[in-house]
XYZ file of C-alpha atoms in Angstrom:
709
model
C 53.941 95.682 2.726
C 51.677 96.984 5.451
C 52.705 94.114 7.739
C 56.398 94.871 7.169
C 55.795 98.516 8.056
C 53.929 97.566 11.215
C 56.739 95.263 12.345
C 59.564 97.666 11.593
C 57.629 100.626 12.949
C 57.325 99.090 16.385
C 60.797 97.510 16.456
C 62.580 100.389 18.183
C 59.686 100.931 20.551
C 59.647 97.242 21.514
C 63.389 97.106 22.081
C 63.064 100.147 24.327
C 60.158 98.488 26.112
C 62.223 95.326 26.561
C 65.113 97.267 28.071
C 62.634 99.048 30.301
C 61.541 95.651 31.565
C 65.139 94.513 31.979
C 66.259 97.550 33.901
C 63.200 98.613 35.880
C 63.149 97.848 39.587
C 61.492 94.538 40.331
C 57.852 95.355 40.941
C 57.665 92.376 43.286
C 59.386 94.394 45.989
C 57.219 97.490 45.516
C 53.737 96.059 46.049
C 51.344 98.057 48.192
C 51.062 96.689 51.709
C 47.862 96.438 53.703
C 46.981 99.617 55.570
C 48.509 99.604 59.066
C 46.467 99.583 62.277
C 43.951 100.832 63.314
C 42.889 98.962 60.160
C 42.480 95.365 61.333
C 41.254 93.507 58.228
C 43.136 92.830 54.974
C 41.005 91.353 52.178
C 42.141 89.965 48.821
C 40.660 88.262 45.756
C 42.936 85.693 44.135
C 42.448 83.367 41.206
C 44.607 80.389 40.296
C 45.116 79.634 36.612
C 47.642 78.352 34.095
C 49.667 80.456 31.685
C 52.407 79.964 29.154
C 55.643 81.744 29.951
C 57.225 83.940 27.263
C 53.813 84.602 25.754
C 51.579 87.654 25.673
C 48.396 86.501 27.344
C 45.831 88.483 25.408
C 47.365 88.229 21.939
C 48.730 84.681 22.368
C 51.865 85.697 20.538
C 55.211 84.160 21.278
C 57.975 86.431 22.470
C 61.064 86.135 20.293
C 64.011 86.457 22.666
C 66.611 86.806 19.905
C 64.932 89.869 18.371
C 63.261 91.121 21.571
C 59.951 91.606 19.781
C 56.576 90.064 19.153
C 55.700 88.832 15.673
C 52.590 91.005 15.743
C 51.651 93.423 18.467
C 49.330 96.213 19.427
C 50.592 96.696 22.984
C 53.842 96.475 24.935
C 54.603 93.150 26.667
C 53.894 94.259 30.217
C 52.054 91.039 31.115
C 54.615 88.507 29.937
C 55.686 85.899 32.503
C 59.318 85.712 31.420
C 60.871 83.370 34.013
C 64.230 82.299 32.504
C 63.268 82.841 28.860
C 62.189 79.245 28.208
C 58.575 78.613 27.286
C 56.579 76.209 29.448
C 53.184 76.062 31.118
C 53.102 77.428 34.656
C 50.542 77.810 37.412
C 49.931 81.370 38.544
C 48.068 83.413 41.122
C 46.530 86.500 39.532
C 48.575 85.745 36.387
C 51.987 86.212 38.051
C 54.957 84.114 39.178
C 55.633 84.622 42.038
C 52.089 85.329 43.161
C 51.255 88.725 44.678
C 53.181 89.388 47.912
C 51.152 89.623 51.099
C 52.452 92.413 53.336
C 50.394 92.860 56.505
C 50.840 93.758 60.173
C 50.942 91.373 63.101
C 47.515 90.643 64.522
C 45.566 91.753 61.449
C 42.822 89.524 60.109
C 43.693 88.188 56.639
C 40.820 87.171 54.358
C 41.644 85.669 50.969
C 38.945 84.544 48.556
C 40.636 82.001 46.327
C 38.946 81.070 43.051
C 40.287 77.941 41.354
C 40.361 78.652 37.599
C 42.394 75.527 36.790
C 40.842 73.276 34.184
C 40.882 70.089 36.237
C 43.308 70.300 39.186
C 42.357 70.801 42.810
C 44.433 73.246 44.853
C 45.166 74.434 48.395
C 47.340 77.232 49.790
C 49.594 76.708 52.815
C 50.793 79.724 54.822
C 54.339 78.571 55.482
C 55.558 79.437 58.985
C 52.291 80.740 60.436
C 51.157 78.901 63.559
C 47.411 79.048 62.757
C 46.740 78.954 66.484
C 43.021 78.340 66.957
C 42.451 77.876 63.206
C 44.177 74.571 62.277
C 41.718 74.103 59.401
C 43.300 77.133 57.676
C 46.773 75.572 57.400
C 46.133 74.654 53.772
C 47.323 71.038 53.476
C 45.053 68.932 51.301
C 43.502 65.973 53.179
C 45.293 66.935 56.394
C 43.770 70.291 57.349
C 41.198 70.823 54.585
C 39.540 69.355 51.538
C 41.192 70.407 48.272
C 39.515 73.229 46.370
C 37.985 71.755 43.221
C 38.207 73.254 39.748
C 35.804 76.187 39.527
C 35.293 76.390 43.293
C 35.879 79.323 45.660
C 37.383 78.915 49.117
C 37.805 81.627 51.752
C 40.931 81.590 53.916
C 40.388 83.574 57.113
C 43.061 83.724 59.816
C 45.138 85.988 62.054
C 48.579 87.091 60.842
C 50.993 85.887 63.514
C 53.828 85.909 64.446
C 55.735 88.754 62.782
C 58.489 87.831 60.355
C 59.330 86.627 56.857
C 57.070 83.860 55.594
C 55.605 82.689 52.321
C 52.670 80.848 50.858
C 52.482 78.020 48.360
C 50.269 75.257 47.076
C 50.275 72.068 49.118
C 48.824 69.764 46.469
C 51.141 67.485 44.514
C 53.906 69.355 42.696
C 52.021 72.614 42.116
C 54.413 74.685 44.239
C 57.302 74.036 41.896
C 55.121 74.747 38.875
C 54.789 78.368 40.022
C 52.189 78.508 42.822
C 54.035 80.441 45.510
C 54.572 83.969 46.821
C 56.018 86.007 49.689
C 54.160 86.681 52.941
C 55.603 89.354 55.234
C 54.107 90.105 58.652
C 55.464 93.407 59.927
C 55.662 94.552 63.510
C 52.815 96.850 64.492
C 53.879 100.524 64.517
C 54.882 101.862 67.919
C 54.360 105.527 68.837
C 57.625 107.429 68.749
C 59.595 104.567 67.210
C 62.149 105.395 64.520
C 61.351 104.609 60.913
C 62.557 101.085 60.023
C 64.856 100.646 57.011
C 63.354 100.036 53.598
C 62.769 96.413 52.723
C 63.291 94.229 49.662
C 61.836 90.777 49.048
C 63.963 88.180 47.278
C 62.273 84.864 46.383
C 64.970 82.514 45.055
C 64.845 78.937 43.826
C 65.922 76.440 41.222
C 63.666 76.016 38.179
C 63.089 73.146 35.754
C 61.924 73.313 32.152
C 59.889 70.125 32.538
C 56.783 70.142 34.688
C 57.500 68.893 38.188
C 55.250 65.842 37.843
C 57.364 64.633 34.923
C 60.605 65.337 36.779
C 59.343 63.304 39.742
C 58.384 60.287 37.634
C 61.734 60.306 35.855
C 63.591 60.601 39.147
C 61.707 57.787 40.879
C 61.192 55.246 38.098
C 64.357 55.453 35.991
C 67.999 56.466 36.007
C 67.075 59.351 33.729
C 69.108 61.956 35.630
C 72.642 61.885 36.962
C 73.185 62.832 40.592
C 75.636 65.513 41.715
C 77.573 66.064 44.947
C 78.044 68.830 47.519
C 81.511 69.734 48.919
C 81.252 67.075 51.650
C 80.515 64.311 49.095
C 76.790 64.170 49.904
C 74.360 63.533 47.046
C 72.297 66.490 45.800
C 69.735 64.199 44.185
C 69.080 63.248 40.594
C 67.048 66.268 39.527
C 68.260 68.518 36.709
C 69.297 72.134 37.113
C 67.900 74.094 34.191
C 68.141 77.504 35.848
C 67.271 79.466 38.971
C 64.928 82.417 39.421
C 65.018 85.526 41.589
C 61.503 86.946 41.969
C 60.471 84.957 38.908
C 63.306 86.195 36.694
C 66.488 84.577 35.487
C 68.395 83.213 32.514
C 69.215 79.704 31.391
C 72.323 78.379 29.721
C 71.735 76.415 26.524
C 74.333 73.635 26.494
C 73.712 72.952 22.800
C 74.461 76.486 21.615
C 76.718 77.604 24.455
C 74.597 80.756 24.864
C 72.654 82.314 27.733
C 69.065 83.434 27.237
C 68.404 87.194 27.191
C 65.487 87.229 29.600
C 65.206 90.206 31.988
C 66.821 90.093 35.421
C 65.477 91.361 38.716
C 66.902 94.658 39.954
C 66.989 96.084 43.492
C 67.522 99.840 43.657
C 69.338 101.344 46.643
C 70.691 104.761 47.592
C 74.255 105.211 48.715
C 74.858 105.155 52.499
C 71.385 103.843 53.327
C 70.540 100.504 54.951
C 68.108 97.958 53.545
C 66.527 94.839 54.976
C 66.442 91.977 52.472
C 63.968 89.171 53.134
C 65.175 86.056 51.277
C 62.973 82.987 50.712
C 63.997 79.712 49.057
C 60.925 78.731 47.046
C 62.772 76.133 44.966
C 62.337 72.468 44.207
C 65.370 70.977 45.913
C 68.665 72.875 45.680
C 70.627 74.464 48.522
C 71.620 77.954 47.371
C 74.481 80.184 48.485
C 73.546 83.888 48.447
C 76.064 86.751 48.233
C 76.380 90.348 46.965
C 79.600 91.453 45.289
C 81.678 93.898 47.377
C 79.121 93.954 50.222
C 79.011 92.258 53.608
C 75.725 90.719 54.720
C 74.568 91.155 58.305
C 72.298 88.124 58.797
C 69.695 89.098 61.399
C 66.790 86.622 61.241
C 65.902 83.114 60.154
C 62.421 81.726 59.532
C 60.807 84.863 60.936
C 62.682 85.025 64.265
C 65.479 87.479 65.025
C 68.975 86.250 65.847
C 72.059 88.073 67.053
C 73.533 89.475 63.817
C 76.405 87.749 62.035
C 78.428 89.606 59.413
C 79.262 87.137 56.649
C 80.218 86.918 53.008
C 77.268 84.614 52.251
C 74.678 82.238 53.637
C 73.201 78.960 52.402
C 69.430 78.715 52.196
C 67.460 75.477 51.761
C 64.003 74.974 50.224
C 61.423 76.392 52.636
C 63.889 78.453 54.693
C 64.008 82.251 55.049
C 66.906 84.493 55.995
C 66.847 88.252 56.560
C 69.989 90.307 56.161
C 70.822 93.988 56.470
C 72.800 95.499 53.616
C 74.583 98.831 53.950
C 74.969 100.554 50.582
C 78.447 101.852 51.398
C 80.187 101.265 48.060
C 80.690 103.631 45.128
C 77.675 104.381 42.939
C 77.585 101.487 40.486
C 75.787 98.241 39.655
C 76.726 95.062 41.549
C 75.890 91.422 40.992
C 73.694 89.585 43.469
C 74.654 85.915 43.184
C 72.549 82.866 44.010
C 74.396 79.665 43.191
C 74.168 75.956 43.803
C 76.692 74.338 46.154
C 77.327 71.501 43.678
C 80.976 70.701 42.990
C 82.411 69.880 39.579
C 83.322 71.741 36.401
C 80.009 70.898 34.720
C 78.051 72.699 37.464
C 79.854 76.055 37.426
C 77.010 77.650 35.443
C 74.395 76.598 38.010
C 73.630 80.055 39.348
C 71.225 82.975 39.062
C 71.941 86.695 38.992
C 70.145 89.871 39.995
C 71.356 93.468 40.037
C 71.984 95.695 43.045
C 71.510 99.072 41.364
C 72.782 102.183 43.125
C 70.597 105.150 42.269
C 72.550 107.371 39.886
C 74.445 104.556 38.154
C 73.831 103.441 34.570
C 70.246 102.296 34.207
C 70.961 99.865 31.367
C 74.471 98.819 32.411
C 74.987 95.262 33.588
C 77.496 94.905 36.439
C 81.132 94.042 35.836
C 81.893 93.202 39.467
C 83.644 90.038 40.645
C 82.757 87.582 43.394
C 84.880 87.780 46.525
C 88.008 85.606 46.455
C 87.595 83.490 49.591
C 90.952 81.751 49.197
C 92.673 85.135 49.325
C 90.411 87.043 51.713
C 88.733 84.343 53.787
C 84.941 83.952 53.981
C 82.322 83.138 56.582
C 79.222 81.208 55.502
C 76.108 80.652 57.627
C 74.103 77.420 57.483
C 76.454 74.944 55.807
C 74.922 71.422 55.707
C 78.312 70.176 56.949
C 81.011 71.288 59.400
C 83.883 72.148 57.076
C 84.787 73.224 53.592
C 88.118 71.767 52.516
C 90.930 73.642 54.211
C 92.450 75.264 51.110
C 89.174 77.111 50.374
C 89.718 79.295 53.457
C 85.974 79.303 54.201
C 84.526 79.020 57.702
C 81.146 77.363 58.268
C 78.810 78.759 60.923
C 76.277 76.087 61.827
C 72.715 76.742 62.946
C 73.348 75.736 66.541
C 76.024 78.441 66.760
C 73.382 81.137 66.175
C 71.714 82.747 69.191
C 68.206 84.043 69.735
C 68.121 87.855 69.788
C 65.461 87.741 72.506
C 67.126 86.527 75.700
C 63.699 86.078 77.309
C 62.591 83.624 74.612
C 63.956 80.464 76.209
C 63.161 76.853 75.282
C 60.783 74.864 77.482
C 62.554 72.963 80.223
C 62.792 69.192 79.928
C 61.271 67.754 83.117
C 61.347 63.971 83.076
C 57.775 63.264 84.209
C 56.304 66.116 82.176
C 58.255 65.738 78.931
C 58.841 63.264 76.130
C 61.463 62.521 73.501
C 60.887 61.181 69.985
C 63.384 60.045 67.345
C 62.459 60.533 63.675
C 64.801 59.203 60.978
C 64.339 60.826 57.560
C 65.724 59.061 54.505
C 65.327 56.487 51.745
C 65.838 53.227 53.672
C 66.462 50.162 51.551
C 64.357 47.084 52.263
C 63.397 44.233 49.912
C 64.782 46.127 46.940
C 62.667 49.228 47.640
C 63.906 52.646 48.837
C 60.880 54.858 49.483
C 61.016 58.293 51.017
C 60.144 57.559 54.619
C 60.197 58.569 58.286
C 61.245 55.677 60.537
C 60.682 53.390 57.553
C 57.090 54.556 57.012
C 56.211 56.041 53.639
C 53.420 58.549 54.161
C 49.991 57.859 52.722
C 47.615 60.814 52.619
C 44.284 60.124 54.316
C 41.219 60.251 52.116
C 39.251 61.861 54.932
C 40.255 65.080 56.672
C 41.512 63.835 60.088
C 39.971 66.912 61.704
C 36.643 65.204 60.924
C 37.404 61.506 61.139
C 40.556 59.534 61.866
C 41.523 55.873 61.901
C 45.300 55.248 62.169
C 46.710 52.356 60.143
C 50.467 52.275 60.825
C 50.387 49.620 63.570
C 50.697 46.790 61.065
C 52.985 43.822 60.570
C 54.340 45.394 57.374
C 56.042 48.079 59.503
C 59.067 47.345 61.658
C 62.705 48.150 62.536
C 64.033 46.540 59.344
C 60.975 46.959 57.110
C 59.379 49.736 55.094
C 55.637 50.226 54.828
C 53.070 52.610 53.327
C 50.670 54.117 55.846
C 49.223 57.247 57.463
C 52.051 57.945 59.905
C 50.923 59.774 63.045
C 52.806 61.140 66.065
C 50.592 61.964 69.069
C 51.709 64.788 71.377
C 49.800 65.292 74.674
C 48.765 68.823 75.529
C 51.281 71.217 77.069
C 54.111 68.694 77.325
C 57.706 69.619 76.541
C 58.539 67.603 73.449
C 62.128 66.986 72.377
C 62.442 65.640 68.833
C 65.695 64.172 67.561
C 65.572 64.362 63.773
C 68.155 62.029 62.258
C 69.450 61.286 58.765
C 71.352 58.035 59.254
C 71.360 54.388 58.183
C 71.416 52.928 54.691
C 68.890 55.530 53.531
C 71.248 58.448 54.236
C 73.328 60.253 51.630
C 71.142 63.299 50.962
C 70.410 66.220 53.280
C 66.757 66.998 54.051
C 65.191 70.386 54.954
C 62.454 69.334 57.383
C 59.494 71.677 57.849
C 57.125 71.500 60.825
C 53.703 73.114 60.516
C 52.117 74.844 63.500
C 55.365 75.680 65.324
C 58.753 77.328 65.333
C 60.962 74.914 67.254
C 64.103 75.702 69.262
C 67.270 74.319 67.634
C 69.143 72.927 70.630
C 71.992 71.024 68.970
C 73.284 69.789 65.609
C 75.395 66.698 64.923
C 77.268 66.015 61.678
C 78.856 63.052 59.929
C 82.503 62.280 60.592
C 84.133 64.620 58.092
C 87.798 64.933 57.135
C 88.849 68.438 58.227
C 91.438 68.772 55.458
C 89.544 67.442 52.442
C 86.059 68.192 53.764
C 84.998 64.752 52.510
C 82.855 62.088 54.134
C 83.971 58.982 52.261
C 81.005 56.752 53.184
C 77.912 58.170 54.852
C 76.556 54.815 55.908
C 79.806 53.835 57.621
C 80.581 57.310 58.934
C 77.240 58.336 60.432
C 77.528 60.430 63.565
C 78.319 58.019 66.391
C 76.002 59.813 68.842
C 73.137 57.860 67.238
C 72.621 54.123 67.716
C 70.921 52.037 65.016
C 69.774 48.469 65.690
C 69.287 47.727 61.980
C 70.752 48.892 58.678
C 67.632 50.947 57.948
C 67.754 52.637 61.373
C 63.977 52.834 61.642
C 64.271 53.007 65.442
C 67.227 55.314 66.232
C 68.254 56.045 69.809
C 71.063 57.698 71.747
C 74.244 55.638 71.715
C 74.931 56.949 75.220
C 71.938 56.154 77.424
C 72.843 58.964 79.836
C 71.751 61.437 77.131
C 68.137 60.344 77.524
C 65.470 62.452 79.254
C 66.898 65.754 78.076
C 70.468 65.245 79.313
C 72.144 65.908 75.955
C 75.455 67.754 76.480
C 76.567 70.969 74.758
C 73.098 72.235 73.907
C 72.609 75.886 72.972
C 71.421 77.965 75.942
C 69.963 80.653 73.649
C 68.818 78.588 70.677
C 67.428 80.140 67.496
C 63.882 79.317 66.456
C 63.038 77.844 63.083
C 60.273 75.968 61.299
C 62.472 74.546 58.515
C 65.819 72.935 59.301
C 68.332 71.059 57.182
C 69.120 67.664 58.715
C 72.652 66.913 57.498
C 73.265 63.567 55.875
C 74.891 61.273 58.396
C 73.886 63.603 61.232
C 71.044 64.821 63.420
C 69.320 67.810 65.025
C 67.773 68.161 68.480
C 64.759 70.501 68.643
C 62.152 71.348 71.276
C 58.590 72.630 71.339
C 55.814 73.069 73.874
C 52.798 71.068 72.662
C 50.327 73.913 73.210
C 48.861 74.370 69.710
C 46.091 71.785 69.207
C 45.738 70.584 65.626
C 46.850 68.173 62.950
C 50.202 69.479 61.732
C 52.130 68.180 58.759
C 55.865 67.538 59.126
C 57.849 66.723 56.003
C 60.911 67.179 53.841
C 60.551 70.405 51.852
C 62.352 69.045 48.825
C 59.303 68.622 46.608
C 60.377 65.278 45.154
C 61.131 63.812 48.598
C 57.695 64.805 49.903
C 56.027 63.232 46.870
C 58.080 60.098 47.567
C 56.538 59.840 51.059
C 58.958 61.578 53.453
C 56.318 62.989 55.816
C 54.150 62.358 58.866
C 51.270 64.027 60.707
C 51.540 65.413 64.227
C 48.334 64.920 66.196
C 48.854 67.598 68.824
C 46.694 67.787 71.926
C 43.800 65.742 70.494
C 41.584 66.210 73.554
C 42.046 69.982 73.505
C 41.392 70.037 69.765
C 37.884 68.730 70.421
C 37.189 71.883 72.437
C 37.922 74.178 69.469
C 34.751 74.929 67.550
C 35.199 74.010 63.908
C 33.204 76.159 61.444
C 30.186 74.122 60.396
C 30.262 75.324 56.790
C 33.741 73.988 55.971
C 33.644 71.405 53.155
C 33.974 67.751 54.112
C 35.780 65.140 52.038
C 35.658 61.379 52.382
C 35.844 58.111 50.463
C 32.712 56.584 48.974
C 33.094 53.066 50.328
C 29.435 52.089 50.820
C 26.417 52.891 48.676
C 23.072 53.361 50.394
C 21.364 52.028 47.262
C 21.503 48.244 46.866
C 23.101 47.815 43.442
C 22.671 44.020 43.443
C 18.946 44.206 44.028
C 18.496 47.008 41.519
C 20.384 45.231 38.732
C 18.804 41.769 39.058
C 17.282 40.386 35.853
C 14.067 39.323 37.584
C 12.104 42.207 39.010
C 11.290 41.750 42.665
C 8.267 43.525 44.130
C 9.526 46.298 46.342
C 7.433 45.197 49.288
C 8.960 41.708 49.139
C 12.593 42.730 48.546
C 15.193 42.410 51.295
C 16.645 45.902 50.988
C 16.439 46.848 54.632
C 16.354 50.598 55.148
C 16.713 51.234 51.428
C 13.336 49.627 50.819
C 11.732 52.184 53.132
C 13.545 54.941 51.280
C 12.014 53.797 47.991
C 8.560 53.585 49.580
C 8.885 57.084 50.972
C 10.056 58.384 47.608
C 7.127 56.680 45.816
C 4.603 58.200 48.214
C 6.108 61.663 47.801
C 6.035 61.387 44.002
C 2.424 60.156 44.089
C 1.340 63.041 46.319
C 3.052 65.592 44.078
C 1.491 64.035 40.975
C -1.940 64.114 42.619
C -1.592 67.778 43.551
C -0.500 68.653 40.020
C -3.472 66.717 38.562
C -5.950 68.510 40.827
C -4.502 71.897 39.876
C -4.737 70.958 36.200
C -8.409 69.871 36.543
C -9.299 73.074 38.395
C -7.572 75.132 35.712
C -9.485 73.341 32.899
C -12.842 73.744 34.655
C -12.138 77.408 35.344
C -11.178 78.026 31.712
C -14.348 76.339 30.412
C -16.553 78.336 32.784
C -14.934 81.591 31.677
C -15.574 80.775 28.029
C -19.259 79.953 28.666
C -19.752 83.191 30.605
C -18.206 85.239 27.812
C -20.401 83.439 25.262
C -23.595 84.281 27.146
C -22.557 87.931 27.550
C -21.907 88.172 23.809
C -25.345 86.743 22.923
C -27.080 89.144 25.332
C -25.293 92.105 23.770
C -26.405 91.117 20.244
C -30.043 90.786 21.326
C -29.964 94.321 22.603
């Protein structure tokens, strides 16, 4: 009876608490930022651990989403990681998904003490988009820039926050990122005397979410036909990975196909005041899906991508790929009400219409508990503009205009790309895909599936890709390296062609923001928007000598040495760029940041499949940078200094007569040391015994003398 009273007595309170969670502004956007300059150091303590979603951590009591209550409770559920309402194990930083946002100022020193509380997994943290100039060992890629942090270990990240912009952080070990190890990282411009107050900001971390752990999803995708693939509007494949739901700042709802019901998990809310402007910083932290972002009844003024400002475009929506960031300005110029923020997949087909996530744009003064009733803009009727399509055209009857990346312009006219001078520049072609060879289709770059080195290349490096297994029509498994000499202009043509094409790839380059000079797309039907066969209708600007296209080149030889026509004179800068299936992108950098930089597809499953390489930039200059001597070192154990054969022989061999080389001397030295220590201990023991005996005799004589008196 007492238990019934306790449960019913807290029912109303818990429902109220639940609605408070549902309708309160997302705390992720209201975190305290680091103090601005003159403060120059921002320090944090983080711990990485696992948690169960939909569970109260301290009571270990499951949250019942149908009744919105715990079965037994002594506190409100303020520490529940809700996600989409489905229970699964997640990886967290400081018990949250996303992890705590880092908000600092440009040029500040960031110090993060990371304690690995995982039971058995190693971990690293990559600071996505930061150049790490002068500190390449802080880039956070396991076995490329650092040794992984073992279970129970502490590692200190120490680097300068630069450049300003919208970034994020995430694990760079295995599939940990898509199990919850990620968070926002905002570097703000340093305050200027007399400058006007910037608009308020909101952080929006979006991404698809799976109910299975990412390792299991990967194995099912690669080893079986467990999942069905879907298509984008241009007929490209969007991979065979399931859509269970999507999250906005760690919150969302999933649709149960068996019951036909949505979960009742809380949604993220962004509060605004009428007639004010707000800067939204959007990050795609997801596993693999391209997401189209819009706000009902509001135009979006897109003003930055991957941390760098662009000339603003007013659009209905934009498409954001895993790893990318887009900033937009929103003017709260509608009536006081609640409006849906929509984040949806670009998949086509009736069965995918529920593949979206929602958040609430809440005007201050509107109903706190009211869910919006607004409708998405009708593009067929009104016409829509969309930034960052992975293709040139939607089908004509959708009345939707695509604005491609190479149509955007850098907001800073002085920030021009490095000039291509023939004797002081170089051009590289990199083909990303799943090329088919001998019945295998690995994720690869130029036919080379990436193999992580066992030794940090900053310490020791021995390339192994120059082998007979690699070639124009072959695939191989090796540590793929691209060497860039110091201070050269480097033009990279990233392609997605050949028999391994069919899926688009968001390619992320560490250590740089490159200039996007030109984009090329597959031959698409302007009316239907369809590319009927990506292998046969690859962009004809690219020449392939084999079906795999492991050695792409310009079809027109006059385009070589930087003479590509129709390049953007004021190109935007990015670090993550979608390479359209059947197409290509031309980017440029100045090789002036010595280090080992990872370059890879940011679809988690494609990276795990091997679609990556390492850039060895300015190796001679890198030797001049002093590496901290106390950084951990990792390497293979390939040779024991102790002779196992000699030690395990059945017939004992006198040590002096054994052929152990240097190891024999080691054993002799050890024996001598042990003998000396034993001798010293024996002498001390003898002295102690003698001293004790003498003391006893002296006391005995004194006692006898006293009695005689």
